[in-house]
PDB file of C-alpha atoms in Angstrom:
ATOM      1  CA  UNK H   1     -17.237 -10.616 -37.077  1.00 34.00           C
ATOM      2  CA  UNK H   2     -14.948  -8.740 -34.417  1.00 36.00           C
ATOM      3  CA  UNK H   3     -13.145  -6.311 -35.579  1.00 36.00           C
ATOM      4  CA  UNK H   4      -9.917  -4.773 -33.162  1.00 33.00           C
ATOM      5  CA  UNK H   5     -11.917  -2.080 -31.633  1.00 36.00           C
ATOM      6  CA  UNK H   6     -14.417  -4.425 -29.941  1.00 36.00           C
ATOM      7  CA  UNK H   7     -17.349  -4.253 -31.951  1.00 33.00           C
ATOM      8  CA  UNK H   8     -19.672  -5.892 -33.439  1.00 36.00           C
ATOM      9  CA  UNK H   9     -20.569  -5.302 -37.317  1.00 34.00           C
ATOM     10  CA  UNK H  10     -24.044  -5.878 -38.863  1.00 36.00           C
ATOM     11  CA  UNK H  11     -24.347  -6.097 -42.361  1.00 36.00           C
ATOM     12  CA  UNK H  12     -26.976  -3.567 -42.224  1.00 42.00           C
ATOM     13  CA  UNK H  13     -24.155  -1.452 -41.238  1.00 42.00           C
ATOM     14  CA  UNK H  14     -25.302  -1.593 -37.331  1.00 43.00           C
ATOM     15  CA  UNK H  15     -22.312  -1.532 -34.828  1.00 45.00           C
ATOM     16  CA  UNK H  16     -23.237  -3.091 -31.140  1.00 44.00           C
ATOM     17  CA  UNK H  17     -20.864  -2.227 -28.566  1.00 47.00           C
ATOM     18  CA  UNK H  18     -18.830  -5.157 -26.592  1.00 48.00           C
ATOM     19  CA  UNK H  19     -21.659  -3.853 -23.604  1.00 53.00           C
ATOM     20  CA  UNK H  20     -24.221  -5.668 -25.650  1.00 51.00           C
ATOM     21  CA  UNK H  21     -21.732  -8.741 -26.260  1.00 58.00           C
ATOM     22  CA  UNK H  22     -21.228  -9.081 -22.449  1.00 64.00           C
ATOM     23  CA  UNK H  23     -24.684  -9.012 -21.664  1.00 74.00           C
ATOM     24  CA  UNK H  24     -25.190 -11.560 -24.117  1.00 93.00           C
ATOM     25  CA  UNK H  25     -22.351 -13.534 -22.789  1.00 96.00           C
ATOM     26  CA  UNK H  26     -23.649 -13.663 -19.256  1.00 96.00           C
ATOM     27  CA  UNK H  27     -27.238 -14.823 -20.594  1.00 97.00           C
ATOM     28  CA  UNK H  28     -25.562 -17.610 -22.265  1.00 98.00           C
ATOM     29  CA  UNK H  29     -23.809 -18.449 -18.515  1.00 98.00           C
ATOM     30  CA  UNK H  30     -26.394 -17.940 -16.918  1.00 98.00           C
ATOM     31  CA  UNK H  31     -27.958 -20.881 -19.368  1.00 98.00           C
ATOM     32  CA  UNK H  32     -24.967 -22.790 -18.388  1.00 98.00           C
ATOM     33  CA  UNK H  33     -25.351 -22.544 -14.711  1.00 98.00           C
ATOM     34  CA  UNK H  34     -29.176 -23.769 -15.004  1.00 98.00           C
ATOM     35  CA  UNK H  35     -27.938 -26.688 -16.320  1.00 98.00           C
ATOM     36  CA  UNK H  36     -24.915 -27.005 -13.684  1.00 98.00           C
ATOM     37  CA  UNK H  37     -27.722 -27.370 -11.023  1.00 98.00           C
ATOM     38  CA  UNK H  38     -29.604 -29.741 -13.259  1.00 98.00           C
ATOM     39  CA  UNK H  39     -26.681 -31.807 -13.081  1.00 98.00           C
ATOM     40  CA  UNK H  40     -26.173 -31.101  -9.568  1.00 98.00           C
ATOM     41  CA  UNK H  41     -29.609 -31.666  -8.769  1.00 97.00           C
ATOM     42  CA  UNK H  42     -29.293 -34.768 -10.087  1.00 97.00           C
ATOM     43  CA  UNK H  43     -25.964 -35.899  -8.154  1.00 96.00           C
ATOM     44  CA  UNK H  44     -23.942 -35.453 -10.390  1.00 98.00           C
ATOM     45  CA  UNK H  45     -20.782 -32.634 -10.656  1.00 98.00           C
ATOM     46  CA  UNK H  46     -22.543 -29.550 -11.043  1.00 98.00           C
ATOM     47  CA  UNK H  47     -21.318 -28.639 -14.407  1.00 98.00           C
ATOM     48  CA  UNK H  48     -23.255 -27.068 -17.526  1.00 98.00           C
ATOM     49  CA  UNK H  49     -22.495 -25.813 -20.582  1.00 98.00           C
ATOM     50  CA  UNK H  50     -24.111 -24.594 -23.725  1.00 98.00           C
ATOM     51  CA  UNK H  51     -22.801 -23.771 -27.481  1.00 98.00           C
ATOM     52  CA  UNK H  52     -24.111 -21.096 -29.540  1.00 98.00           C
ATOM     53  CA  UNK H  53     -23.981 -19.648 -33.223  1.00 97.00           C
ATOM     54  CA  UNK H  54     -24.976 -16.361 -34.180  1.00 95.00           C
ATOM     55  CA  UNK H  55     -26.172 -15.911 -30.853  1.00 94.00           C
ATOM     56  CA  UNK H  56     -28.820 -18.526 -30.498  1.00 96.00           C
ATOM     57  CA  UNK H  57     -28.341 -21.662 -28.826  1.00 97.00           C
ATOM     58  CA  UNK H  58     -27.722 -24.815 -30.677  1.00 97.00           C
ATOM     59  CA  UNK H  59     -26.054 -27.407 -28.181  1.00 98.00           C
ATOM     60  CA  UNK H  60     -27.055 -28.306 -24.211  1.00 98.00           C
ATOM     61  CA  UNK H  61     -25.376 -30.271 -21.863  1.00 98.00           C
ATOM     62  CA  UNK H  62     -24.831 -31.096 -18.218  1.00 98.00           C
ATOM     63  CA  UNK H  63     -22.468 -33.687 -16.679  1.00 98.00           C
ATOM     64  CA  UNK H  64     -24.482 -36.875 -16.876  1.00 98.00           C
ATOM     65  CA  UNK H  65     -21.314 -39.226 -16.049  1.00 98.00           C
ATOM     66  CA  UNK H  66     -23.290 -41.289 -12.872  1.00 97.00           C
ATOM     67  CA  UNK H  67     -26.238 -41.267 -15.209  1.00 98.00           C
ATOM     68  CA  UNK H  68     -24.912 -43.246 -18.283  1.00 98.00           C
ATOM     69  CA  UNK H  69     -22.003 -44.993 -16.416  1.00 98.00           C
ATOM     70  CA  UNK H  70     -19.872 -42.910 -18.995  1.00 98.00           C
ATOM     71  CA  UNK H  71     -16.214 -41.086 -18.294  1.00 98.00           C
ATOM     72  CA  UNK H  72     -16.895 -39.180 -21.451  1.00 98.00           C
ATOM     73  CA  UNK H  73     -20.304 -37.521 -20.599  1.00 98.00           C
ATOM     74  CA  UNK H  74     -19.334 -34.195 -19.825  1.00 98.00           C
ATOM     75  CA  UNK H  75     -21.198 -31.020 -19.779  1.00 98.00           C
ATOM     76  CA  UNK H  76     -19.029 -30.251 -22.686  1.00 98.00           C
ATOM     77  CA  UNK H  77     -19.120 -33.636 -24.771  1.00 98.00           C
ATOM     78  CA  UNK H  78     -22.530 -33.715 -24.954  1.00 98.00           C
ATOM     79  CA  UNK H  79     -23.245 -30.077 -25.987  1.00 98.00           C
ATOM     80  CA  UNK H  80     -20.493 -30.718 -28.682  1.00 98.00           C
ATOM     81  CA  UNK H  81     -22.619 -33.507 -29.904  1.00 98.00           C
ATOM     82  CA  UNK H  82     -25.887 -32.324 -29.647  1.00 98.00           C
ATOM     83  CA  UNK H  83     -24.666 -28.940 -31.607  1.00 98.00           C
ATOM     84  CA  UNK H  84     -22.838 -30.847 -33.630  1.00 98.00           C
ATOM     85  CA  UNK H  85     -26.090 -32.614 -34.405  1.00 98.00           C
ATOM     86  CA  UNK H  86     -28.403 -29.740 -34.725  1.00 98.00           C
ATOM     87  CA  UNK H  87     -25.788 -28.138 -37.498  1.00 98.00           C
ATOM     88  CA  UNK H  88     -25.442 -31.273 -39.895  1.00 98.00           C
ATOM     89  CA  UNK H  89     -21.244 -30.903 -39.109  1.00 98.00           C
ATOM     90  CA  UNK H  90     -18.813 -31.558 -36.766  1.00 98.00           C
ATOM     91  CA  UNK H  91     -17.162 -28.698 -37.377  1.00 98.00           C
ATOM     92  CA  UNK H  92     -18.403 -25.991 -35.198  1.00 98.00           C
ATOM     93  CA  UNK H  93     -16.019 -23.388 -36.613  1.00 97.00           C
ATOM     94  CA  UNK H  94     -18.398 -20.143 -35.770  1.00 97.00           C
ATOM     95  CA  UNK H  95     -19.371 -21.551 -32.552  1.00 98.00           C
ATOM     96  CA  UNK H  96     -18.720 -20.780 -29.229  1.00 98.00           C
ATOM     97  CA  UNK H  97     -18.644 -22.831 -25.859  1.00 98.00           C
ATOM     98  CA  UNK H  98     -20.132 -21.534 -22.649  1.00 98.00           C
ATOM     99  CA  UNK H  99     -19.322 -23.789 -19.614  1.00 98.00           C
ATOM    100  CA  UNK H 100     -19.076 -23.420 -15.608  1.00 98.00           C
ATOM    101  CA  UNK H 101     -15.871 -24.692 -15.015  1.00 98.00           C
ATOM    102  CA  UNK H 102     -12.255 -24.514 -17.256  1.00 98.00           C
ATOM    103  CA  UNK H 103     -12.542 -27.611 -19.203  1.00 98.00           C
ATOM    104  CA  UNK H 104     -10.446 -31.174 -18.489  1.00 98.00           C
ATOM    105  CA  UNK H 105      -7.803 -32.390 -21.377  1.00 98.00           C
ATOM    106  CA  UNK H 106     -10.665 -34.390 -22.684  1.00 98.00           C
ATOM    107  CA  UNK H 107     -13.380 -31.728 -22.879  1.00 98.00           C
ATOM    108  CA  UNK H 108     -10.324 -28.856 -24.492  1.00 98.00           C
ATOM    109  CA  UNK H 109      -8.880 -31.537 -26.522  1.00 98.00           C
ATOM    110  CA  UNK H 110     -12.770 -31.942 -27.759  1.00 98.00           C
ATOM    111  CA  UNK H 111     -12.840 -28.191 -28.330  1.00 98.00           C
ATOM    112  CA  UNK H 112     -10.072 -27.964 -30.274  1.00 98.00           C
ATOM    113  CA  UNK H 113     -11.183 -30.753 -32.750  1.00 98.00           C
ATOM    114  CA  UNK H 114     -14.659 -29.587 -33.192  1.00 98.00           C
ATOM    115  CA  UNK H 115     -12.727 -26.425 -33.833  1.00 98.00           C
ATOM    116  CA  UNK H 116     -15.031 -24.139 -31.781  1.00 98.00           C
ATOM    117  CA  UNK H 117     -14.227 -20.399 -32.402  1.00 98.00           C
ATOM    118  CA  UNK H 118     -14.119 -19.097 -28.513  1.00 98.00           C
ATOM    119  CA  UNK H 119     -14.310 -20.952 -24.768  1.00 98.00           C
ATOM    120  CA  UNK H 120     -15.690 -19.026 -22.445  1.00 98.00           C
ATOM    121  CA  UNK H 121     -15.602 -20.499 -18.476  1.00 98.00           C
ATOM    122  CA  UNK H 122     -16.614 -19.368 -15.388  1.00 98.00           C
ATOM    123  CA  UNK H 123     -14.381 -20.577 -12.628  1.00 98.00           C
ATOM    124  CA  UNK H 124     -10.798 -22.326 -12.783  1.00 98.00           C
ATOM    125  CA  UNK H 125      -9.740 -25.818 -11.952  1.00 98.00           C
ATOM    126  CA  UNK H 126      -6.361 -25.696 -10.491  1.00 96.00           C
ATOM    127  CA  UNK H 127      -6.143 -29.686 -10.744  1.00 96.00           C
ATOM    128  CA  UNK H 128      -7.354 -30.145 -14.414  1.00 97.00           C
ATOM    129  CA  UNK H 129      -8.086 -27.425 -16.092  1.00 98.00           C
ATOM    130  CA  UNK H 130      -6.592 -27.625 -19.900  1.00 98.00           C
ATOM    131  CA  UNK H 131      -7.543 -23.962 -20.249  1.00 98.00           C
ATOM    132  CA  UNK H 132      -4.591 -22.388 -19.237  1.00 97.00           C
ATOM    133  CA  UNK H 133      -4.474 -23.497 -14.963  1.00 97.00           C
ATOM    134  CA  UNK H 134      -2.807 -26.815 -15.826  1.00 97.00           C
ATOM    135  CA  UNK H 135      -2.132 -26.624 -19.047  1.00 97.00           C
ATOM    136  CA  UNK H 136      -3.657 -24.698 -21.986  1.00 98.00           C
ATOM    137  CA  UNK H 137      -4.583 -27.483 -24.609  1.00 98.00           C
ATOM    138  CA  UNK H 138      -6.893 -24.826 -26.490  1.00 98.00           C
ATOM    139  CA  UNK H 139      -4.406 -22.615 -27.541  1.00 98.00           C
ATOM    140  CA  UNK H 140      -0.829 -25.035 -27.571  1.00 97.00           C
ATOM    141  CA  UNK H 141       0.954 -23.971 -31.041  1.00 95.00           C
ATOM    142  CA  UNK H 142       1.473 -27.584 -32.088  1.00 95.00           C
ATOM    143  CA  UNK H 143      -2.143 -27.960 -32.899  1.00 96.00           C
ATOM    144  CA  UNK H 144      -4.258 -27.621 -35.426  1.00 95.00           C
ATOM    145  CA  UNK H 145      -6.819 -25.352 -34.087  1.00 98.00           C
ATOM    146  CA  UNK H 146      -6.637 -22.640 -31.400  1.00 98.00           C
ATOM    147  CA  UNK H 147      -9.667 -21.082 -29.856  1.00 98.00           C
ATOM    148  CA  UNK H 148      -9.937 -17.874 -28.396  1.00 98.00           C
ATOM    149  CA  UNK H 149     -10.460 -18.004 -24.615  1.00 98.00           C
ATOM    150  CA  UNK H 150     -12.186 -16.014 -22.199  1.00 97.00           C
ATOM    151  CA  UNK H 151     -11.615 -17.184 -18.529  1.00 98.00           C
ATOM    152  CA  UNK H 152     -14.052 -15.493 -15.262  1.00 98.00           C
ATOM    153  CA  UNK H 153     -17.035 -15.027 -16.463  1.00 98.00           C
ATOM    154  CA  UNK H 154     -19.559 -15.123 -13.533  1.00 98.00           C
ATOM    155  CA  UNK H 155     -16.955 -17.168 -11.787  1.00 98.00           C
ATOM    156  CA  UNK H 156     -18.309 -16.766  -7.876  1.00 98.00           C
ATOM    157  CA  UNK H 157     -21.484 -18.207  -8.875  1.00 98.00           C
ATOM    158  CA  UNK H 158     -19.996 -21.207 -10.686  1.00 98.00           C
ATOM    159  CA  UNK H 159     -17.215 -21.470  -7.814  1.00 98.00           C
ATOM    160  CA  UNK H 160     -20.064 -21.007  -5.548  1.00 98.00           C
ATOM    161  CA  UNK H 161     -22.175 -23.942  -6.677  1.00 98.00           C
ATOM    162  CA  UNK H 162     -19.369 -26.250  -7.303  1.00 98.00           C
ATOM    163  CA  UNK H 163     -18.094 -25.887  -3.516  1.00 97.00           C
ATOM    164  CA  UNK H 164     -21.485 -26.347  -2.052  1.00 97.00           C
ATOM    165  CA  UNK H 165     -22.136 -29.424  -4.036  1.00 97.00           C
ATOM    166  CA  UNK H 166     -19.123 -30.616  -2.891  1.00 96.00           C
ATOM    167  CA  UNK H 167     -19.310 -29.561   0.728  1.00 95.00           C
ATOM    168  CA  UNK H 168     -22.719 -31.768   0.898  1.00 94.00           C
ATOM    169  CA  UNK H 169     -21.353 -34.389  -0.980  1.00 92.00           C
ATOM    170  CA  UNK H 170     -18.369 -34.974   2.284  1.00 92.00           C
ATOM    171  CA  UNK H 171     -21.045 -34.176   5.245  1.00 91.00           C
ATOM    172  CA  UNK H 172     -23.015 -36.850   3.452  1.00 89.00           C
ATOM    173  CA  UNK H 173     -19.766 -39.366   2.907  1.00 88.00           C
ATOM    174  CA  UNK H 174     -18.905 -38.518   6.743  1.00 86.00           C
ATOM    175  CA  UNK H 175     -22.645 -39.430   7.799  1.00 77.00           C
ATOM    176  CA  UNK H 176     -22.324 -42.645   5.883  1.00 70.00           C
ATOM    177  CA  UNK H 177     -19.057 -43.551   7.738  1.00 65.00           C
ATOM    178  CA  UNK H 178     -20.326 -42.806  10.480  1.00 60.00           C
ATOM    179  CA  UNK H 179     -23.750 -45.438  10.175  1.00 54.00           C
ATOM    180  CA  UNK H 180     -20.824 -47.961   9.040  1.00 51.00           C
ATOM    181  CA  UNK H 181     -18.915 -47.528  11.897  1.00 53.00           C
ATOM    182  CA  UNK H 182     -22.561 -47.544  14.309  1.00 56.00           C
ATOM    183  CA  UNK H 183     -22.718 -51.297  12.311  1.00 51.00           C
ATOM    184  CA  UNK H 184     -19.857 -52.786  12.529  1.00 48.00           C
ATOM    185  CA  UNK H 185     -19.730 -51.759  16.075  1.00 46.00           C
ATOM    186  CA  UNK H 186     -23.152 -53.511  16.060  1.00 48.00           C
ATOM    187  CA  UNK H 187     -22.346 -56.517  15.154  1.00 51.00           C
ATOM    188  CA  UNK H 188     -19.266 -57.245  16.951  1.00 50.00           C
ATOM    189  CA  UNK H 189     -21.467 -57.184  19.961  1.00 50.00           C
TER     190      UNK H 189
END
């Protein structure tokens, strides 16, 4: 438990300093961004996340919406449901979320229900993030549930990753447009 001067207490009466909580932080990004280029890797939006509990790892996931022809399969969704399997509850109340991006409506909407304890994102979406850039669906008052947010962490890297993915996704669409055009031309003659 946190208390207000940043620290970690054990019960053995060790205190960690929020140094140690940052490092472990990043490691848990870090995990995060592996699976970001999984997903990436795999064509799909480069986005991971990962949930933990007492600082081990108890949900994976990686955007897998191409994959499984499903809107829902976020990075997010799926390490909700995959923690949510590995506890025996939905209700992830000492958990927290690790993820690339700020999460959509959907994925802070699922936050809030599974009542996860703290987000924690790398890099903002000005279009759809529901963590405070469009809106801020984790902590809105007229909700049940508000989770403590933490917004930057290692955001270049995840930034970094998402515009490269989607700078080779447009050459590739222009290539492609290109060929079409070569075709058509083609075949008119």
């Amino acid at each position: 438990m946190r208390n207000v001067a940043g620290f970690v207490k054990y019960n053995a009466g060790l205190t960690l300093s929020v140094d140690f909580l940052a490092r472990d932080d990043e490691a848990f990004m870090r995990e995060a961004l592996r699976l970001a280029q999984k997903a990436g890797a795999a064509k799909e939006v480069p986005v991971g996340a990962v949930i933990t509990r007492d600082g081990r790892i108890v949900g994976r996931g990686y955007n897998q919406v191409e994959l499984l022809k499903d809107a829902t399969a976020h990075a997010e969704i799926l390490a909700i449901t995959q923690a949510s399997a590995a506890l025996g509850d939905w209700r992830l109340t000492e958990c927290e979320l690790f993820v690339t991006k700020e999460p959509c409506p959907m994925c802070a909407g699922a936050a809030v229900h599974a009542r996860l304890k703290r987000v924690i994102f790398g890099c903002p979406d000005a279009r759809a993030g529901a963590a405070g850039s469009l809106i801020n669906l984790l902590q809105m008052p007229g909700l049940n549930h508000r989770c403590d947010v933490r917004s930057g962490l290692l955001a270049e890297e995840c930034a970094s990753l998402l515009r490269s993915f989607f700078a080779q996704r447009r050459r590739a669409d222009q290539g492609s447009e290109a060929a079409t055009r070569n075709d058509i031309s083609s075949a008119a003659d």
